CSV table of C-alpha atoms (C1' of nucleotides) in Angstrom, one decimal:
chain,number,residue,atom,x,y,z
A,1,UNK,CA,3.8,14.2,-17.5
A,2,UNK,CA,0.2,15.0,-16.7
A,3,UNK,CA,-1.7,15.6,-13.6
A,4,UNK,CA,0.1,17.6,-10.6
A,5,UNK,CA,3.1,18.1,-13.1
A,6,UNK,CA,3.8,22.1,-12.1
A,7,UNK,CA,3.8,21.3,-8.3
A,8,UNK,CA,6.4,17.8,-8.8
A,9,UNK,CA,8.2,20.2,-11.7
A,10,UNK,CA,8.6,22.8,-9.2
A,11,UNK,CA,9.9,20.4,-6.2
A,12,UNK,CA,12.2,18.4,-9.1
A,13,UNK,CA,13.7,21.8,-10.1
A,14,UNK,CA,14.1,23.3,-6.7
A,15,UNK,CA,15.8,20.2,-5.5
A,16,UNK,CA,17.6,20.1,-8.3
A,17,UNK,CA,19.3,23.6,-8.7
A,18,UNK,CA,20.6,22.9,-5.0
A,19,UNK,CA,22.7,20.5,-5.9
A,20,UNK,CA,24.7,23.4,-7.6
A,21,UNK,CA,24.1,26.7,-5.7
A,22,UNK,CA,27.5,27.8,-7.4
A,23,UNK,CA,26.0,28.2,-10.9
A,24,UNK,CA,23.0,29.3,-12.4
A,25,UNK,CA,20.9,26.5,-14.2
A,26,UNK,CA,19.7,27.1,-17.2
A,27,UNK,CA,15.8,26.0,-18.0
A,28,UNK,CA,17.3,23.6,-21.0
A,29,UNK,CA,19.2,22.0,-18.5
A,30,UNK,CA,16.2,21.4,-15.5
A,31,UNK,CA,14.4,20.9,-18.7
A,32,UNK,CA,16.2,17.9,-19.3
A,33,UNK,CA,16.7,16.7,-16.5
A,34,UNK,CA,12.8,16.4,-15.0
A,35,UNK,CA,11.9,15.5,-18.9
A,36,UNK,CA,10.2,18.4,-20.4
A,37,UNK,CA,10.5,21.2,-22.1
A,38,UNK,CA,12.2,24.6,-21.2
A,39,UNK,CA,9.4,26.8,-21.8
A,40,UNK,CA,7.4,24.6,-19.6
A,41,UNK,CA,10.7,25.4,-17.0
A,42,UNK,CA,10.3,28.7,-17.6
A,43,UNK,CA,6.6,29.1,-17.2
A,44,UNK,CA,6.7,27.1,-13.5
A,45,UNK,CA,9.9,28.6,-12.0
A,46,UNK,CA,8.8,32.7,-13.2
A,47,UNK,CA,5.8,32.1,-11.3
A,48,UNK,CA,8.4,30.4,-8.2
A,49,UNK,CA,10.3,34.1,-9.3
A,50,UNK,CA,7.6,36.0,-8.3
A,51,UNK,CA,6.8,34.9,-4.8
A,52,UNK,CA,10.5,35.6,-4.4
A,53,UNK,CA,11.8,31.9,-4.1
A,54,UNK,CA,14.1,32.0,-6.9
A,55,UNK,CA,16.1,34.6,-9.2
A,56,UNK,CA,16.7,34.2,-13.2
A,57,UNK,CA,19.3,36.0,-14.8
A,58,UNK,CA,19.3,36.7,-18.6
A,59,UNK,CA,22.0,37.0,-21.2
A,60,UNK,CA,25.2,34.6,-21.8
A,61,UNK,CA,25.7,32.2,-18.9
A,62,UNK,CA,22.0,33.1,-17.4
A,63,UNK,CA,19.6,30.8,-15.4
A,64,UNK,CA,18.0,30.6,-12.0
A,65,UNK,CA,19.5,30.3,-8.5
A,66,UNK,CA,17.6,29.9,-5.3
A,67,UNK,CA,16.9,32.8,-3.5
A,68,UNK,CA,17.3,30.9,-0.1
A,69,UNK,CA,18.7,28.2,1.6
A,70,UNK,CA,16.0,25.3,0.6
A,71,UNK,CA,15.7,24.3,4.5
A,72,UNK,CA,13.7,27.8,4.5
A,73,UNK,CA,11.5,27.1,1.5
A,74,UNK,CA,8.7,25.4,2.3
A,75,UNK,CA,5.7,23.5,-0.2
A,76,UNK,CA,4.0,25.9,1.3
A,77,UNK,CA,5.8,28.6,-0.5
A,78,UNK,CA,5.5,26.5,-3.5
A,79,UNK,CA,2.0,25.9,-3.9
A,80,UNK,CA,1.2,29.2,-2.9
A,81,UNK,CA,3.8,30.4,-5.9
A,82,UNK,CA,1.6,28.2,-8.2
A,83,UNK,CA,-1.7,29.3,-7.0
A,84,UNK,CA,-3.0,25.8,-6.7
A,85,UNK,CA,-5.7,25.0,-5.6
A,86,UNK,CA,-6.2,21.3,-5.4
A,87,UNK,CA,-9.4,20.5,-3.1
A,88,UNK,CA,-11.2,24.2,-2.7
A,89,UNK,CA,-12.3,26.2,-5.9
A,90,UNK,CA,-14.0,29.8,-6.0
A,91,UNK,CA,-17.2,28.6,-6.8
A,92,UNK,CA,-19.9,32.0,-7.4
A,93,UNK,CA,-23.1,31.1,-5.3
A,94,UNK,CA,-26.2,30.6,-7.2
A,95,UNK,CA,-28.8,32.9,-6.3
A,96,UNK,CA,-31.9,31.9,-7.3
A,97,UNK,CA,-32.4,28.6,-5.2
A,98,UNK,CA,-33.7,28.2,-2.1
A,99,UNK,CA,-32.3,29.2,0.9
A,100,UNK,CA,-31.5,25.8,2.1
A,101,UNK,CA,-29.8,24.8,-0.9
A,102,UNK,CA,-27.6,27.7,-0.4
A,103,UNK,CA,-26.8,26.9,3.0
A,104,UNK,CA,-26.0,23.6,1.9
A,105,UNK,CA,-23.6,25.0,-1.2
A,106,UNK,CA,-22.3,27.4,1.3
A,107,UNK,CA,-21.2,24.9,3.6
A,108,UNK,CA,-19.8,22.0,1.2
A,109,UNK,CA,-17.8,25.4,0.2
A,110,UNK,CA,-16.5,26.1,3.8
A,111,UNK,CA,-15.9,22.1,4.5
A,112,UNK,CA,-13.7,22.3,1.4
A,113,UNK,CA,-11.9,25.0,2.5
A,114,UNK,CA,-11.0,24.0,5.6
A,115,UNK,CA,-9.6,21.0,4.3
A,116,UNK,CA,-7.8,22.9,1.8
A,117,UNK,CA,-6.2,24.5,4.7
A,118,UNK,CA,-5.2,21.5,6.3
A,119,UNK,CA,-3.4,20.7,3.4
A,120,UNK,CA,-1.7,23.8,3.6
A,121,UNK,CA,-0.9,23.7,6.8
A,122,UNK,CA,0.8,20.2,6.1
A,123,UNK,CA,2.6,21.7,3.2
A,124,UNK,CA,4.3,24.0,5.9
A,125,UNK,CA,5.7,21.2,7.3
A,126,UNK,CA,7.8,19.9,4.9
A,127,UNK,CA,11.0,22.0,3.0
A,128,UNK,CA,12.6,21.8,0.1
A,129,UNK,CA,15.6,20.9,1.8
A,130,UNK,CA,13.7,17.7,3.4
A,131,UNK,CA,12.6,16.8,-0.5
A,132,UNK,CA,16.7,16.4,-1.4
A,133,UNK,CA,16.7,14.6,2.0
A,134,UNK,CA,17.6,10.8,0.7
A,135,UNK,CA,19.1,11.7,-2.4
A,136,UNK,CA,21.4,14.4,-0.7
A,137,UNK,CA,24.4,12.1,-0.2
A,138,UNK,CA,23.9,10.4,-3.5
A,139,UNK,CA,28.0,10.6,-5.6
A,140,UNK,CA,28.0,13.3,-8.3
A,141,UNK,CA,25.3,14.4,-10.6
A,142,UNK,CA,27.0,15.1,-13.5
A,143,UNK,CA,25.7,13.9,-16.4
B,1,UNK,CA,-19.2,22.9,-12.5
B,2,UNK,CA,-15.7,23.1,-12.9
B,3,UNK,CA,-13.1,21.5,-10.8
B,4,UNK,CA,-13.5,18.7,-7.9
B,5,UNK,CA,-17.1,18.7,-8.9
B,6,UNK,CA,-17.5,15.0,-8.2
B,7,UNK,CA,-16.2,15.4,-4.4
B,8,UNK,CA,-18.4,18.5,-4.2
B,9,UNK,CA,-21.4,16.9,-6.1
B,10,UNK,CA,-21.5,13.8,-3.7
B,11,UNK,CA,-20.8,15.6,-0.9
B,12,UNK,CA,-23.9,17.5,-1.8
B,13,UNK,CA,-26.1,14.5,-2.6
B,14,UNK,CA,-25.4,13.2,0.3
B,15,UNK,CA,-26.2,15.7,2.4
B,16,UNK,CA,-29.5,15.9,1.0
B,17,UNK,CA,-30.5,12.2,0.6
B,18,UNK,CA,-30.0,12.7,4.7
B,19,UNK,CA,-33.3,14.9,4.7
B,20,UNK,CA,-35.7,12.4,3.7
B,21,UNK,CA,-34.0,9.2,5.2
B,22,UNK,CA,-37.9,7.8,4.3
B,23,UNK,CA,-38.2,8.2,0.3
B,24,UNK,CA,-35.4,7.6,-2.1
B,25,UNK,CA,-34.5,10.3,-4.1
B,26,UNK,CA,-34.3,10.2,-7.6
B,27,UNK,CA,-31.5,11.5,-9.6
B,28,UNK,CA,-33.8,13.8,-11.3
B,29,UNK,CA,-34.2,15.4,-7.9
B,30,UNK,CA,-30.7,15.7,-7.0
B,31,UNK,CA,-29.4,16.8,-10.2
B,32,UNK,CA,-31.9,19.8,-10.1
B,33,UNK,CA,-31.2,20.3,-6.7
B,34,UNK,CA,-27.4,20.1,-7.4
B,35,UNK,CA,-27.9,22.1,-10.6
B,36,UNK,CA,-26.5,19.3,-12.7
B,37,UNK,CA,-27.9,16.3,-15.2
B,38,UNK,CA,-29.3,13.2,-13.8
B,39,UNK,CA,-27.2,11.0,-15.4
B,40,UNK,CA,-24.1,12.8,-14.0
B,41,UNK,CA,-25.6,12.5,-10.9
B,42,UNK,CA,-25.8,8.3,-11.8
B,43,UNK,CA,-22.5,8.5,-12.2
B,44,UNK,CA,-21.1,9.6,-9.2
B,45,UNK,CA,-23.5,8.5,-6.9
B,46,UNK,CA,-23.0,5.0,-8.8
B,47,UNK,CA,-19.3,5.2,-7.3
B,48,UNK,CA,-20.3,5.6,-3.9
B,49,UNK,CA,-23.1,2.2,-4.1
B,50,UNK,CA,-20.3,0.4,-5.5
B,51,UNK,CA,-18.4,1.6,-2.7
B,52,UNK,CA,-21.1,0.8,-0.1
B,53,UNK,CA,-22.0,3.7,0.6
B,54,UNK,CA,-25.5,3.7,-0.7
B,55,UNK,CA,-27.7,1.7,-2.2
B,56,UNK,CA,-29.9,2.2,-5.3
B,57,UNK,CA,-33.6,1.0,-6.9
B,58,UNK,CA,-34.8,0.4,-10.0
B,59,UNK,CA,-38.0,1.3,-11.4
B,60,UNK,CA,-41.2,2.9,-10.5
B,61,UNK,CA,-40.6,4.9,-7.0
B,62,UNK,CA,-37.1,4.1,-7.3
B,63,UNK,CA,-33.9,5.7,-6.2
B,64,UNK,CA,-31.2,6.7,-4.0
B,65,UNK,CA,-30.8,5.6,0.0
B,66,UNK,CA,-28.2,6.1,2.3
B,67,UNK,CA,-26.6,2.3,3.6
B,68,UNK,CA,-25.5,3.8,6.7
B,69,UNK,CA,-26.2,7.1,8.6
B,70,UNK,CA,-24.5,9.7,7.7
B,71,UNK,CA,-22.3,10.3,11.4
B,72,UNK,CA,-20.6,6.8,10.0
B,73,UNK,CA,-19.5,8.3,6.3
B,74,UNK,CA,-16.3,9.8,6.3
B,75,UNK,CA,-15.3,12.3,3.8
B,76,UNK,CA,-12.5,9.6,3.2
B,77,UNK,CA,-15.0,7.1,2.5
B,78,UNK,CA,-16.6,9.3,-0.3
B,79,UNK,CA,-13.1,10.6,-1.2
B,80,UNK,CA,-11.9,6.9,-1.9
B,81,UNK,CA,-15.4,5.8,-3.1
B,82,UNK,CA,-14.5,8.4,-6.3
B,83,UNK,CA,-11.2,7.1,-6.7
B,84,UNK,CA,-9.6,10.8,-6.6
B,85,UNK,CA,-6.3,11.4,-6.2
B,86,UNK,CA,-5.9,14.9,-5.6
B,87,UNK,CA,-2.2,14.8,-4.8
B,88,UNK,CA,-0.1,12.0,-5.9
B,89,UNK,CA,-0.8,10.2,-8.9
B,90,UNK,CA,1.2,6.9,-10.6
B,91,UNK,CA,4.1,7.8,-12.4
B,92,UNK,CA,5.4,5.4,-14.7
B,93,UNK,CA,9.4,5.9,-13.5
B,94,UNK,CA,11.9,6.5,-16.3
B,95,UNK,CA,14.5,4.0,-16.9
B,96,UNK,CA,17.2,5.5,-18.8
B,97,UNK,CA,17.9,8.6,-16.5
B,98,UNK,CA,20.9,8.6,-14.3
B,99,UNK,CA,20.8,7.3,-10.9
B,100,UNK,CA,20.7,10.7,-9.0
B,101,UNK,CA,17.5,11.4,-11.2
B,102,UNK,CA,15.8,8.3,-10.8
B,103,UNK,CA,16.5,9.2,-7.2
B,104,UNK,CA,14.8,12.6,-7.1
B,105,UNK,CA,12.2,11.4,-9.0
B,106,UNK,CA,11.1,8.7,-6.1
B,107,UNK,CA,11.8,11.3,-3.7
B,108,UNK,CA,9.5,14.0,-4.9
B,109,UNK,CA,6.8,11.1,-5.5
B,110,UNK,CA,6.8,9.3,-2.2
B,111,UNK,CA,6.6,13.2,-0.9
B,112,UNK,CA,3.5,13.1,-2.9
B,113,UNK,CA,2.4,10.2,-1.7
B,114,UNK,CA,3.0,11.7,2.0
B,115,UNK,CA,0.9,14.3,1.6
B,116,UNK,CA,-2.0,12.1,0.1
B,117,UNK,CA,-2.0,10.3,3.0
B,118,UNK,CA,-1.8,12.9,5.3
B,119,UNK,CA,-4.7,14.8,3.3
B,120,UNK,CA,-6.8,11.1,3.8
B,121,UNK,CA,-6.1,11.5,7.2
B,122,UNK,CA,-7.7,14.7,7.6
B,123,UNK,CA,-10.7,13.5,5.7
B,124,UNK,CA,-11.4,10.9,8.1
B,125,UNK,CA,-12.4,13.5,10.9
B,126,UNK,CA,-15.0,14.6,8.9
B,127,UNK,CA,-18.3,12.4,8.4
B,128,UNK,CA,-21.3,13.5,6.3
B,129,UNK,CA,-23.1,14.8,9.3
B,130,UNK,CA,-20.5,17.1,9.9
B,131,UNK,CA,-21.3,18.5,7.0
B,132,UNK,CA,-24.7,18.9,6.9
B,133,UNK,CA,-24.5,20.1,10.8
B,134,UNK,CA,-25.0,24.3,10.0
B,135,UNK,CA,-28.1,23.5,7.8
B,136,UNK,CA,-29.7,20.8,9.4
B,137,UNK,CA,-31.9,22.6,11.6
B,138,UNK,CA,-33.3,24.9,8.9
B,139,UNK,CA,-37.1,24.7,8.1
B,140,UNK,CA,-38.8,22.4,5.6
B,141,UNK,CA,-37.0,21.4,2.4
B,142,UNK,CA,-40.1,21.0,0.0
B,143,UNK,CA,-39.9,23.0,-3.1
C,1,DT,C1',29.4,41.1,-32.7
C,2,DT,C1',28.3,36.7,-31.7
C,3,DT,C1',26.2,33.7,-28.7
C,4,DA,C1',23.5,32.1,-24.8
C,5,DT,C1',19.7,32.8,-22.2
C,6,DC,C1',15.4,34.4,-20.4
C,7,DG,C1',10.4,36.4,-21.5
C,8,DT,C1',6.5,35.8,-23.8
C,9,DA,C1',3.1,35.1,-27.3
C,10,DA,C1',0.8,32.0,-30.2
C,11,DC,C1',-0.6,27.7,-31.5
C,12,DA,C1',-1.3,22.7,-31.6
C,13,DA,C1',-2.0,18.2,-29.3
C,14,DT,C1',-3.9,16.0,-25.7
C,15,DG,C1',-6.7,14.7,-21.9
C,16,DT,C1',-10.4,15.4,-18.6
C,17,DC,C1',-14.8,16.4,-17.6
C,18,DA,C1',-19.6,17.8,-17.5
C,19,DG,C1',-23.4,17.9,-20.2
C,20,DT,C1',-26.6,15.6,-23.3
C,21,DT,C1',-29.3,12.2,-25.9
C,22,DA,C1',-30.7,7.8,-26.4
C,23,DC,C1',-32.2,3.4,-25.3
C,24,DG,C1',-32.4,-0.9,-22.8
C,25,DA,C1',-33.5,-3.1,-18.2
C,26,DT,C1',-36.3,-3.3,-14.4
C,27,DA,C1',-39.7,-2.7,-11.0
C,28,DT,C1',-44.0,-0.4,-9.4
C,29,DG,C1',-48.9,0.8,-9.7
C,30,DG,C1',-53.1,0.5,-11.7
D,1,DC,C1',-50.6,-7.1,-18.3
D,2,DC,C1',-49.6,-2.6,-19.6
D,3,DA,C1',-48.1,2.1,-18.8
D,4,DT,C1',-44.9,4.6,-16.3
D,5,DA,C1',-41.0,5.8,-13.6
D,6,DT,C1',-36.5,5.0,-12.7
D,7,DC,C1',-31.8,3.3,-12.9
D,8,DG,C1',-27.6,1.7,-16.0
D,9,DT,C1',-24.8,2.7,-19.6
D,10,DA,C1',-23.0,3.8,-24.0
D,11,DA,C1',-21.9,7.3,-27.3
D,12,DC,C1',-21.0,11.8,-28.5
D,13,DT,C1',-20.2,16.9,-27.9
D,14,DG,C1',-18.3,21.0,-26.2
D,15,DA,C1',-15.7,23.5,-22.9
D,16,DC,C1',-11.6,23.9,-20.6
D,17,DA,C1',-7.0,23.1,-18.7
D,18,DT,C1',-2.5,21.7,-19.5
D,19,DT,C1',1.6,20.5,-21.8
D,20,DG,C1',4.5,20.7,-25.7
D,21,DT,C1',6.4,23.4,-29.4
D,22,DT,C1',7.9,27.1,-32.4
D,23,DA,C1',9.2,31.6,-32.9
D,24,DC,C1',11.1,35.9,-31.9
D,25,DG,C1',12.4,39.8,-29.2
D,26,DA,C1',15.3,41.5,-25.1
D,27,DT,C1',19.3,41.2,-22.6
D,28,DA,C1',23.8,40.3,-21.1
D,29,DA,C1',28.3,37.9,-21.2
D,30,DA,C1',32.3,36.4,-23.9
DNA sequence: TTTATCGTAACAATGTCAGTTACGATATGG
DNA sequence: CCATATCGTAACTGACATTGTTACGATAAA
């Protein structure tokens, strides 16, 4: 994996452990499956933990279970649980140019904003549940 | 810089090639306006000439122009000109997973794909006079 | 008590990117 | 025709982000 890999580990994982709502899934096991490493698992989905998507359970038979129904998690959710930030950054505003380079800076900073909000607002469109879509129906995934 | 510097560096350049539509400017002059390096500056701007965007000269009172006016440059022209791919990105597919994986794998990456598009689409309502619009009317821009 | 699992820290390997230096190619101006 | 300004590009460095990996403690089930 390389670019983008913690937002398509996160949808692979998510759509993956609601195949099996029954059990938890252990990280080894998404680990496997999306073709990395658990500690990476673990790394993504405790950040999906904390905005409340998921739960983990430790101990003998642990893992992680969806904390709702995957038609009301949206990539919204998700990116927001990751804190990406794919077109805007917090850039700190220089302060010893002139004033209409900072206008300028100031507003190439609000034009990327606003089309990081579109792609936000995009993001609310779409669920987890519309990820599994296609491959819902698919026969058993045992392995 | 940091992060989508390129997008924000052109965006930028840009912008202020629009104030003097007259003289080229030199990357000297956009890299200290930009607070970069000229030749990073030759670099990205050499993305949008080969792109058409602008055009470039050699030599003594050489430099940057603009090809077209700036209410016909599309933050998806730029945005394609760098060849960024802030969303999806080419996945080699694996071969030797299990159908149901293979699958999920397509399905997360076409969702990837989706939103790419969909983030294009927004970039296309937004031309480089857009951008500049706030600080256009503001006094001289001599140093 | 043994085993499976998460939580987390620490580190290495890798890759991307901006910055920098250097130098050749080219065109203007005198 | 020569000096100068400018782009074009290669090569290298340093910073940073990210993933992969190992290790080990904490916790809970069997």
């Amino acid at each position: 994996m390389k670019r983008n890999s913690r937002l398509s580990l996160a949808l692979h994982a998510l759509s993956h452990m609601a195949y099996d709502t029954g059990d938890a899934q252990t990280s080894a096991d998404i680990a496997d499956h999306a073709g990395t490493n658990p500690v990476v698992v673990r790394r993504v989905l405790g950040k999906l933990r904390a905005a409340g998507l998921l739960t983990s359970e430790r101990g003998h038979s642990g893992g992680w279970r969806l904390a709702r129904e995957t038609k009301h998690i949206t990539l919204a959710d998700v990116y927001a649980a990751l804190g990406e930030r794919l077109v805007a950054s917090e850039q700190p505003m220089e302060t010893d140019t002139c004033a209409v380079e900072r206008a300028l800076d100031a507003r190439v900073q609000q034009i990327m904003r606003e089309i990081e909000e579109s792609l936000v607002e995009r993001l609310e469109h779409t669920t987890i549940a519309d990820v599994q879509g296609a491959t819902r129906q698919l026969p058993s995934h045992a392995h």
